[in-house]
mmCIF file of C-alpha atoms in Angstrom:
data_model
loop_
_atom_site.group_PDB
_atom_site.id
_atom_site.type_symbol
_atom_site.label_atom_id
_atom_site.label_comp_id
_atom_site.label_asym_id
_atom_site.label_seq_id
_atom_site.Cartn_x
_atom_site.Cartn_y
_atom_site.Cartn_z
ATOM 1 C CA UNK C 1 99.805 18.500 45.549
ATOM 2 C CA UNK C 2 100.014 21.839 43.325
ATOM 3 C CA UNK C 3 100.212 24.384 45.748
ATOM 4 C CA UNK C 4 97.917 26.782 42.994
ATOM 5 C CA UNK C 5 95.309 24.379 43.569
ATOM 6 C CA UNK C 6 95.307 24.517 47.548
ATOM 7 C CA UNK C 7 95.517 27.930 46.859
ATOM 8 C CA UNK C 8 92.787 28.282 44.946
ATOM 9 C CA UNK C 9 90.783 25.904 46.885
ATOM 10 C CA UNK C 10 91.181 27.623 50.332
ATOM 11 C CA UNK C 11 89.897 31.106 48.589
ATOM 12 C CA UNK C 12 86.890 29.233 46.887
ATOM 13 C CA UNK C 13 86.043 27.984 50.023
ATOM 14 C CA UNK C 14 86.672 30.831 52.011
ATOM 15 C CA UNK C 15 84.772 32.963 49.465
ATOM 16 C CA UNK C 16 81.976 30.738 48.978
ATOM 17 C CA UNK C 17 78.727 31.243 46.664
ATOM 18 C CA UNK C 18 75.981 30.802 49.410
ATOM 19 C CA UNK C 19 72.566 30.421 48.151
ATOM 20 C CA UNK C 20 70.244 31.114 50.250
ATOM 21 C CA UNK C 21 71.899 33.436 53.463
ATOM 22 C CA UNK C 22 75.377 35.802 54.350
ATOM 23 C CA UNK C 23 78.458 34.019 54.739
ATOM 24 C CA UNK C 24 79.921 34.754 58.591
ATOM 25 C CA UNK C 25 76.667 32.954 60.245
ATOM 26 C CA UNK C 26 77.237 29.837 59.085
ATOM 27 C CA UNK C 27 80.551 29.405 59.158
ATOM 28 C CA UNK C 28 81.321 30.072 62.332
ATOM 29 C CA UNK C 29 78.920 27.266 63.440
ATOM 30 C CA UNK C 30 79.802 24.681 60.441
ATOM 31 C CA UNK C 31 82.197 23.200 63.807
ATOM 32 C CA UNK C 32 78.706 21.973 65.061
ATOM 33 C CA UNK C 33 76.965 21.089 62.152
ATOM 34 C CA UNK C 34 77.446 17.861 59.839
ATOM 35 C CA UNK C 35 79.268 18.451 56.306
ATOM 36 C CA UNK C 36 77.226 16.540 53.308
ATOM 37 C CA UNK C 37 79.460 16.046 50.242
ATOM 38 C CA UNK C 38 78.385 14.769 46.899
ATOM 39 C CA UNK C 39 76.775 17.725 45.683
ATOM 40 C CA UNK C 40 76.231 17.706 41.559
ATOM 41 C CA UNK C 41 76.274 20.627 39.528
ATOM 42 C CA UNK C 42 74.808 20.795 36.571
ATOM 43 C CA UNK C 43 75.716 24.003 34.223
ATOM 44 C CA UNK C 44 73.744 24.076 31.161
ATOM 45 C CA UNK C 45 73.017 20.535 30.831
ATOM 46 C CA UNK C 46 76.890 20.084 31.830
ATOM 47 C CA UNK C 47 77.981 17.989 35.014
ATOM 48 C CA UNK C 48 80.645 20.159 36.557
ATOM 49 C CA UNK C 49 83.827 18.622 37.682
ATOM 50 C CA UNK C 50 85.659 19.421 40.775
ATOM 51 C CA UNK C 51 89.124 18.929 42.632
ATOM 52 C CA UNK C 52 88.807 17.104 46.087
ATOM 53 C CA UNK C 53 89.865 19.926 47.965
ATOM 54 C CA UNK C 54 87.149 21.826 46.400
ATOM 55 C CA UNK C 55 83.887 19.783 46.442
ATOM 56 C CA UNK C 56 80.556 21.446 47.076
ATOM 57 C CA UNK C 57 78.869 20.105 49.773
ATOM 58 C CA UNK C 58 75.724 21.065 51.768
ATOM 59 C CA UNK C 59 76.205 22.169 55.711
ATOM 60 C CA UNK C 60 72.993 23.129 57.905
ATOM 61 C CA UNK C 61 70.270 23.318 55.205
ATOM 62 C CA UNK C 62 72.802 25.419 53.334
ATOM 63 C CA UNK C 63 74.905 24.670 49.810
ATOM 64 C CA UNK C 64 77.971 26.025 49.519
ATOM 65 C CA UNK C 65 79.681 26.289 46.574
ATOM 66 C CA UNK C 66 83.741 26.816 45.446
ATOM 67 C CA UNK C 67 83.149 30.259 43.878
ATOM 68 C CA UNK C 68 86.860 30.238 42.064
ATOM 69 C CA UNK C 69 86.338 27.044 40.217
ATOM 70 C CA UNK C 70 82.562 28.170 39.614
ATOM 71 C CA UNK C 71 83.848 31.320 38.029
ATOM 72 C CA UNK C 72 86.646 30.231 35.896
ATOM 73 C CA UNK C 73 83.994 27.710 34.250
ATOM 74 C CA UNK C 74 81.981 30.393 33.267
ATOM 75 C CA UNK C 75 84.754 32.771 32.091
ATOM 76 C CA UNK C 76 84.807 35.039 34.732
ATOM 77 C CA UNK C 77 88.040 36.060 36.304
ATOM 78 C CA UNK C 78 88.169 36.356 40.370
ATOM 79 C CA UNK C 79 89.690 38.445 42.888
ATOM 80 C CA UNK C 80 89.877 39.411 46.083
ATOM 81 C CA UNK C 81 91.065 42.495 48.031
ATOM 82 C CA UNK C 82 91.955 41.501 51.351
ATOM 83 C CA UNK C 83 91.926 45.379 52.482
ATOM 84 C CA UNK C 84 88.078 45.931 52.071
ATOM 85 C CA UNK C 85 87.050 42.203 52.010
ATOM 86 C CA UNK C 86 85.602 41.979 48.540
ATOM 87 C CA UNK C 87 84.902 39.863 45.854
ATOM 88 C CA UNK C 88 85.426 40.766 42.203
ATOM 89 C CA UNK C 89 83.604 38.549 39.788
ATOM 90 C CA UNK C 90 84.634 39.691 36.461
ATOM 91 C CA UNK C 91 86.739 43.001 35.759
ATOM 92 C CA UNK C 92 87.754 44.611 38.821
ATOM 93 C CA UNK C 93 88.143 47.768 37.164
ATOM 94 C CA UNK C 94 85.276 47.799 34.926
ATOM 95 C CA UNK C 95 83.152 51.625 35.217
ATOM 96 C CA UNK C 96 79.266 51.094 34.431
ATOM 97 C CA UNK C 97 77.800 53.473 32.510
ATOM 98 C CA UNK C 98 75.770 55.649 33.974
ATOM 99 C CA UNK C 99 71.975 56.029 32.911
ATOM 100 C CA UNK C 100 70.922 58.536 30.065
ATOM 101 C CA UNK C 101 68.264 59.920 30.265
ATOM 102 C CA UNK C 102 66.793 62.553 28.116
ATOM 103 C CA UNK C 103 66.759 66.302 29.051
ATOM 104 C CA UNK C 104 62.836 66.306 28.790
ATOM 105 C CA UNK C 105 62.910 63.717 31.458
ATOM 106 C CA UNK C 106 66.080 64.424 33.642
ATOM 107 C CA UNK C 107 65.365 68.227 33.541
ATOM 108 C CA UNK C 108 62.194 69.774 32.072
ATOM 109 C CA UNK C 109 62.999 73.719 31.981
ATOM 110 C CA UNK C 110 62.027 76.097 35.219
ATOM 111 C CA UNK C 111 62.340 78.973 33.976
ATOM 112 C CA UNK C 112 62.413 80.406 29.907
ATOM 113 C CA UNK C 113 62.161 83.588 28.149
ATOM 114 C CA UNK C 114 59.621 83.366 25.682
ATOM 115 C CA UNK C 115 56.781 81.001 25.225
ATOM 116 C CA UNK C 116 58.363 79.774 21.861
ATOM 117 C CA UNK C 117 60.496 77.233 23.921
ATOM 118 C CA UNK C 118 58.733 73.822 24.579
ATOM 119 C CA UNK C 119 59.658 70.706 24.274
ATOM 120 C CA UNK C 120 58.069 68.134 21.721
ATOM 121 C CA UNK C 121 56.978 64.614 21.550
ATOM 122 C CA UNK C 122 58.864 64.159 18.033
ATOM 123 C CA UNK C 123 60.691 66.085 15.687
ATOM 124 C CA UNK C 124 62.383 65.162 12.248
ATOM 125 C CA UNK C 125 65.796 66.315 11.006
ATOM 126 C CA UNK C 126 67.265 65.988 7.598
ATOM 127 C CA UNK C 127 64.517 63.057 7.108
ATOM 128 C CA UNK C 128 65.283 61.305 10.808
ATOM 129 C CA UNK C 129 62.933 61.271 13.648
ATOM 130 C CA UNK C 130 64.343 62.107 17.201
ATOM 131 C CA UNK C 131 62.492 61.786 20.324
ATOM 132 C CA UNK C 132 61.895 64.074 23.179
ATOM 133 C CA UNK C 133 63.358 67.216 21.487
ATOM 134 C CA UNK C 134 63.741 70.411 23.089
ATOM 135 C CA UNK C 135 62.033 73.361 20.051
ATOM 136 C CA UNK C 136 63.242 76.734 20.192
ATOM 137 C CA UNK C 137 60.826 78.189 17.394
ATOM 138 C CA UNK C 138 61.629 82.241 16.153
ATOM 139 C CA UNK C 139 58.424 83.711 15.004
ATOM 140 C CA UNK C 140 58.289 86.132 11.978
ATOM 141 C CA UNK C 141 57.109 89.073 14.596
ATOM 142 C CA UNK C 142 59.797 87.920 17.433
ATOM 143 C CA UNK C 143 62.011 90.460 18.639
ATOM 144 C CA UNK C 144 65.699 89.493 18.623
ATOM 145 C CA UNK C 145 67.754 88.436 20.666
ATOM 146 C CA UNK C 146 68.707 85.292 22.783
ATOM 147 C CA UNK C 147 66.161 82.743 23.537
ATOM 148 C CA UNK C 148 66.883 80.635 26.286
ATOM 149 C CA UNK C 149 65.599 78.042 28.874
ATOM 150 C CA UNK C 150 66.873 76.974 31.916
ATOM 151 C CA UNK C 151 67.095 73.571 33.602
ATOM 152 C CA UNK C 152 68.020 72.425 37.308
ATOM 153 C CA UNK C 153 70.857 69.644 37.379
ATOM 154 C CA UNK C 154 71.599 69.542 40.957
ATOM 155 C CA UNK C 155 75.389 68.863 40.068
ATOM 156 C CA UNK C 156 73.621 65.019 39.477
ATOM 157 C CA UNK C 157 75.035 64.249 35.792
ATOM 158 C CA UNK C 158 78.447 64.176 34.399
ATOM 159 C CA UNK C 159 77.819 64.807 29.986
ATOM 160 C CA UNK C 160 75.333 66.465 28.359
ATOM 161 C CA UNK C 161 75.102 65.506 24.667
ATOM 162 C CA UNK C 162 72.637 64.275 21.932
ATOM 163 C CA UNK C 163 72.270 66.330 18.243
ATOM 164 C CA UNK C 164 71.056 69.828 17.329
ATOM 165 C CA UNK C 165 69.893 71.693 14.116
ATOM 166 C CA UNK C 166 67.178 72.677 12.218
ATOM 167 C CA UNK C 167 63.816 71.077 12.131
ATOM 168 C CA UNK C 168 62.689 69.699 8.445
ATOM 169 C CA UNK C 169 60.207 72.403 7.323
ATOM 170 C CA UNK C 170 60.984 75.598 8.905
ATOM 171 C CA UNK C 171 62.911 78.769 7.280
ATOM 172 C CA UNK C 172 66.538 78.222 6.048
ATOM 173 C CA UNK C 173 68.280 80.304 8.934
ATOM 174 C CA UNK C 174 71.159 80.266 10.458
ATOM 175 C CA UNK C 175 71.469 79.605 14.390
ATOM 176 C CA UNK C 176 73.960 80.041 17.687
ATOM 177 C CA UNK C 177 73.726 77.766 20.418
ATOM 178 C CA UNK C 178 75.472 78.322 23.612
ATOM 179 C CA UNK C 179 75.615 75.901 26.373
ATOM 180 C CA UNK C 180 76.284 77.323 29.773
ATOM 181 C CA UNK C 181 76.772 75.688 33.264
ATOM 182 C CA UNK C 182 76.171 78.141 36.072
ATOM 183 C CA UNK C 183 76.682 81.267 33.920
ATOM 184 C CA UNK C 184 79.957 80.097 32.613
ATOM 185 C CA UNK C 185 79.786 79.275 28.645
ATOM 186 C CA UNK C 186 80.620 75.343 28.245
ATOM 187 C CA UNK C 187 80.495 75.175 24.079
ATOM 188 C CA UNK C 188 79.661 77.307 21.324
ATOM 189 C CA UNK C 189 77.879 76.257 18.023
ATOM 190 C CA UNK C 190 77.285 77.695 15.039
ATOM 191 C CA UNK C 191 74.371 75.766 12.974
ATOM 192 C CA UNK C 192 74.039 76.214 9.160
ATOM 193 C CA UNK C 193 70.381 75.576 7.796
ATOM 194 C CA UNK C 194 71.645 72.973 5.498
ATOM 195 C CA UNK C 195 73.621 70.769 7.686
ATOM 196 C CA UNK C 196 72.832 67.662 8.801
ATOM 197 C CA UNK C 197 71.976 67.704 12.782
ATOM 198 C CA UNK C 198 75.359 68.073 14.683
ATOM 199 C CA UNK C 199 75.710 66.102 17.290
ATOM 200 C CA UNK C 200 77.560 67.381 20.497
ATOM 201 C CA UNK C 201 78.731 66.738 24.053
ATOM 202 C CA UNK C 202 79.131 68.852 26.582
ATOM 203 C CA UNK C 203 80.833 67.938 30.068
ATOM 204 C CA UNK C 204 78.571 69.475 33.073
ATOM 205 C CA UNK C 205 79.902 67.468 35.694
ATOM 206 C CA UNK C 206 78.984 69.267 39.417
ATOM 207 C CA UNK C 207 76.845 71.559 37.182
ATOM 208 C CA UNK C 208 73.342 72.911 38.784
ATOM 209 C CA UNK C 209 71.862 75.289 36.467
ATOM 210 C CA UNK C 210 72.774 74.496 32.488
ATOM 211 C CA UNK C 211 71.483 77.462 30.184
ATOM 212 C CA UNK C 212 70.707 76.985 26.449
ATOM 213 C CA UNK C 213 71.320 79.628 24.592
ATOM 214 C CA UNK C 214 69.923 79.716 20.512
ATOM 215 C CA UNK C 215 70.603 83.016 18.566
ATOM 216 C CA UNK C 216 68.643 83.141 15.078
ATOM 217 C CA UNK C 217 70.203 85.022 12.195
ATOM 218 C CA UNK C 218 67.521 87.103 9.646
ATOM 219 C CA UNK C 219 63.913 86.817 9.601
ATOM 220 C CA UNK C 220 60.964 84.564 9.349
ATOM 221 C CA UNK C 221 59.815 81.414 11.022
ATOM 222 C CA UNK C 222 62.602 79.003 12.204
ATOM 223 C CA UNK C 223 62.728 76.352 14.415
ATOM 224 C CA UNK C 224 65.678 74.373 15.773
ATOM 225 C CA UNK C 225 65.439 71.471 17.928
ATOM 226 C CA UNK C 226 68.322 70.188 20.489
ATOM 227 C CA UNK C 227 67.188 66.378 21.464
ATOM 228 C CA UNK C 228 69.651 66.296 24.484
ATOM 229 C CA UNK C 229 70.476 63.243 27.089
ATOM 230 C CA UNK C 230 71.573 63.490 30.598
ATOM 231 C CA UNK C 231 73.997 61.181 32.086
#
């Protein structure tokens, strides 16, 4: 008999798909309960086949399944790390994403230094709408200087990134953004009037406080939005 095949067997067995409760229970009694084979599984409209030495079959109320041969029919490659007792089911190594979420959400501002800061349901940018953007709006009468908000991360996110520049509509002036983490200056930008938004990302992980920074250049009324995700 192909020795890949006992192999293969044994760990499907071993690492069975239960469907309705945890593995150890019922195998340790399976000595004392009867074994049903001529189970039929039926993928898709599809009648699975399945090697002798790996039939399903149905023990105490319970059907047990070869979880190897189950995954290899569906594509899925299987491991098993004998040190911690898992089961991979796909790519061991795979990283999920983490969630984005936008700063408005993730973040909303606890402290700012003038009331020209908010954020917005909308906002439109060389003719595309964004979303949840943070406005930093300079006045005509404003004095100058650095307008700035501040937002608690809790060292929870890893990037901060989404687009920046000037909203459609306001004054054609010039702008600085800084990005700080904890008072330490992440990235610089310097945003013309007439470019498109500029997207950015900024890495804050173990971050708590991020600072953002926007400088205007000149007079008159100018706003700039950043539209900014945590994740």
């Amino acid at each position: 008999m192909n020795k890949e095949r006992i192999k293969g067997g044994a760990i499907g067995f071993i690492l069975c798909l239960l469907l309705s409760a945890s593995v150890m229970p019922v195998i340790a009694q399976t000595a004392t309960r009867p074994v049903i084979y001529g189970v039929r599984v039926n993928l898709n409209g599809q009648l699975l086949d399945f090697a002798p030495d790996s039939r399903p079959f149905v023990s105490g109320g319970r059907t047990f399944l070869p979880l190897r041969d189950l995954a290899e029919t569906l594509g899925l490659p299987v491991d098993f790390d004998i040190a911690t007792n898992t089961v991979y089911l796909g790519d061991r190594f795979a990283v999920q994403p983490r969630p984005r979420t936008s700063l408005r959400h993730a973040a909303p501002f606890f402290d700012r230094n003038t009331d020209n800061i908010r954020f917005d349901d909308t906002v439109t940018m060389s003719g595309v709408t964004y979303n949840n953007p943070l406005i930093f709006r300079r006045s005509s009468s404003a004095a100058a200087g650095v307008h700035f908000s501040l937002h608690n991360l809790n060292g929870q996110y890893r990037i901060f990134s989404g687009y920046m520049g000037r909203a459609d509509g306001a004054d054609m002036r010039n702008a600085t953004v800084n990005i700080l983490g904890d008072g330490v200056v992440l990235e610089s930008f310097d945003l013309r009037a007439t470019d498109m938004p500029t997207p950015f990302s900024v890495f804050v992980e173990g971050v708590h406080q991020l600072r953002i920074e926007v400088r205007f250049t000149g007079n008159g009324i100018t706003r700039y939005a950043i539209v900014g995700y945590l994740e």
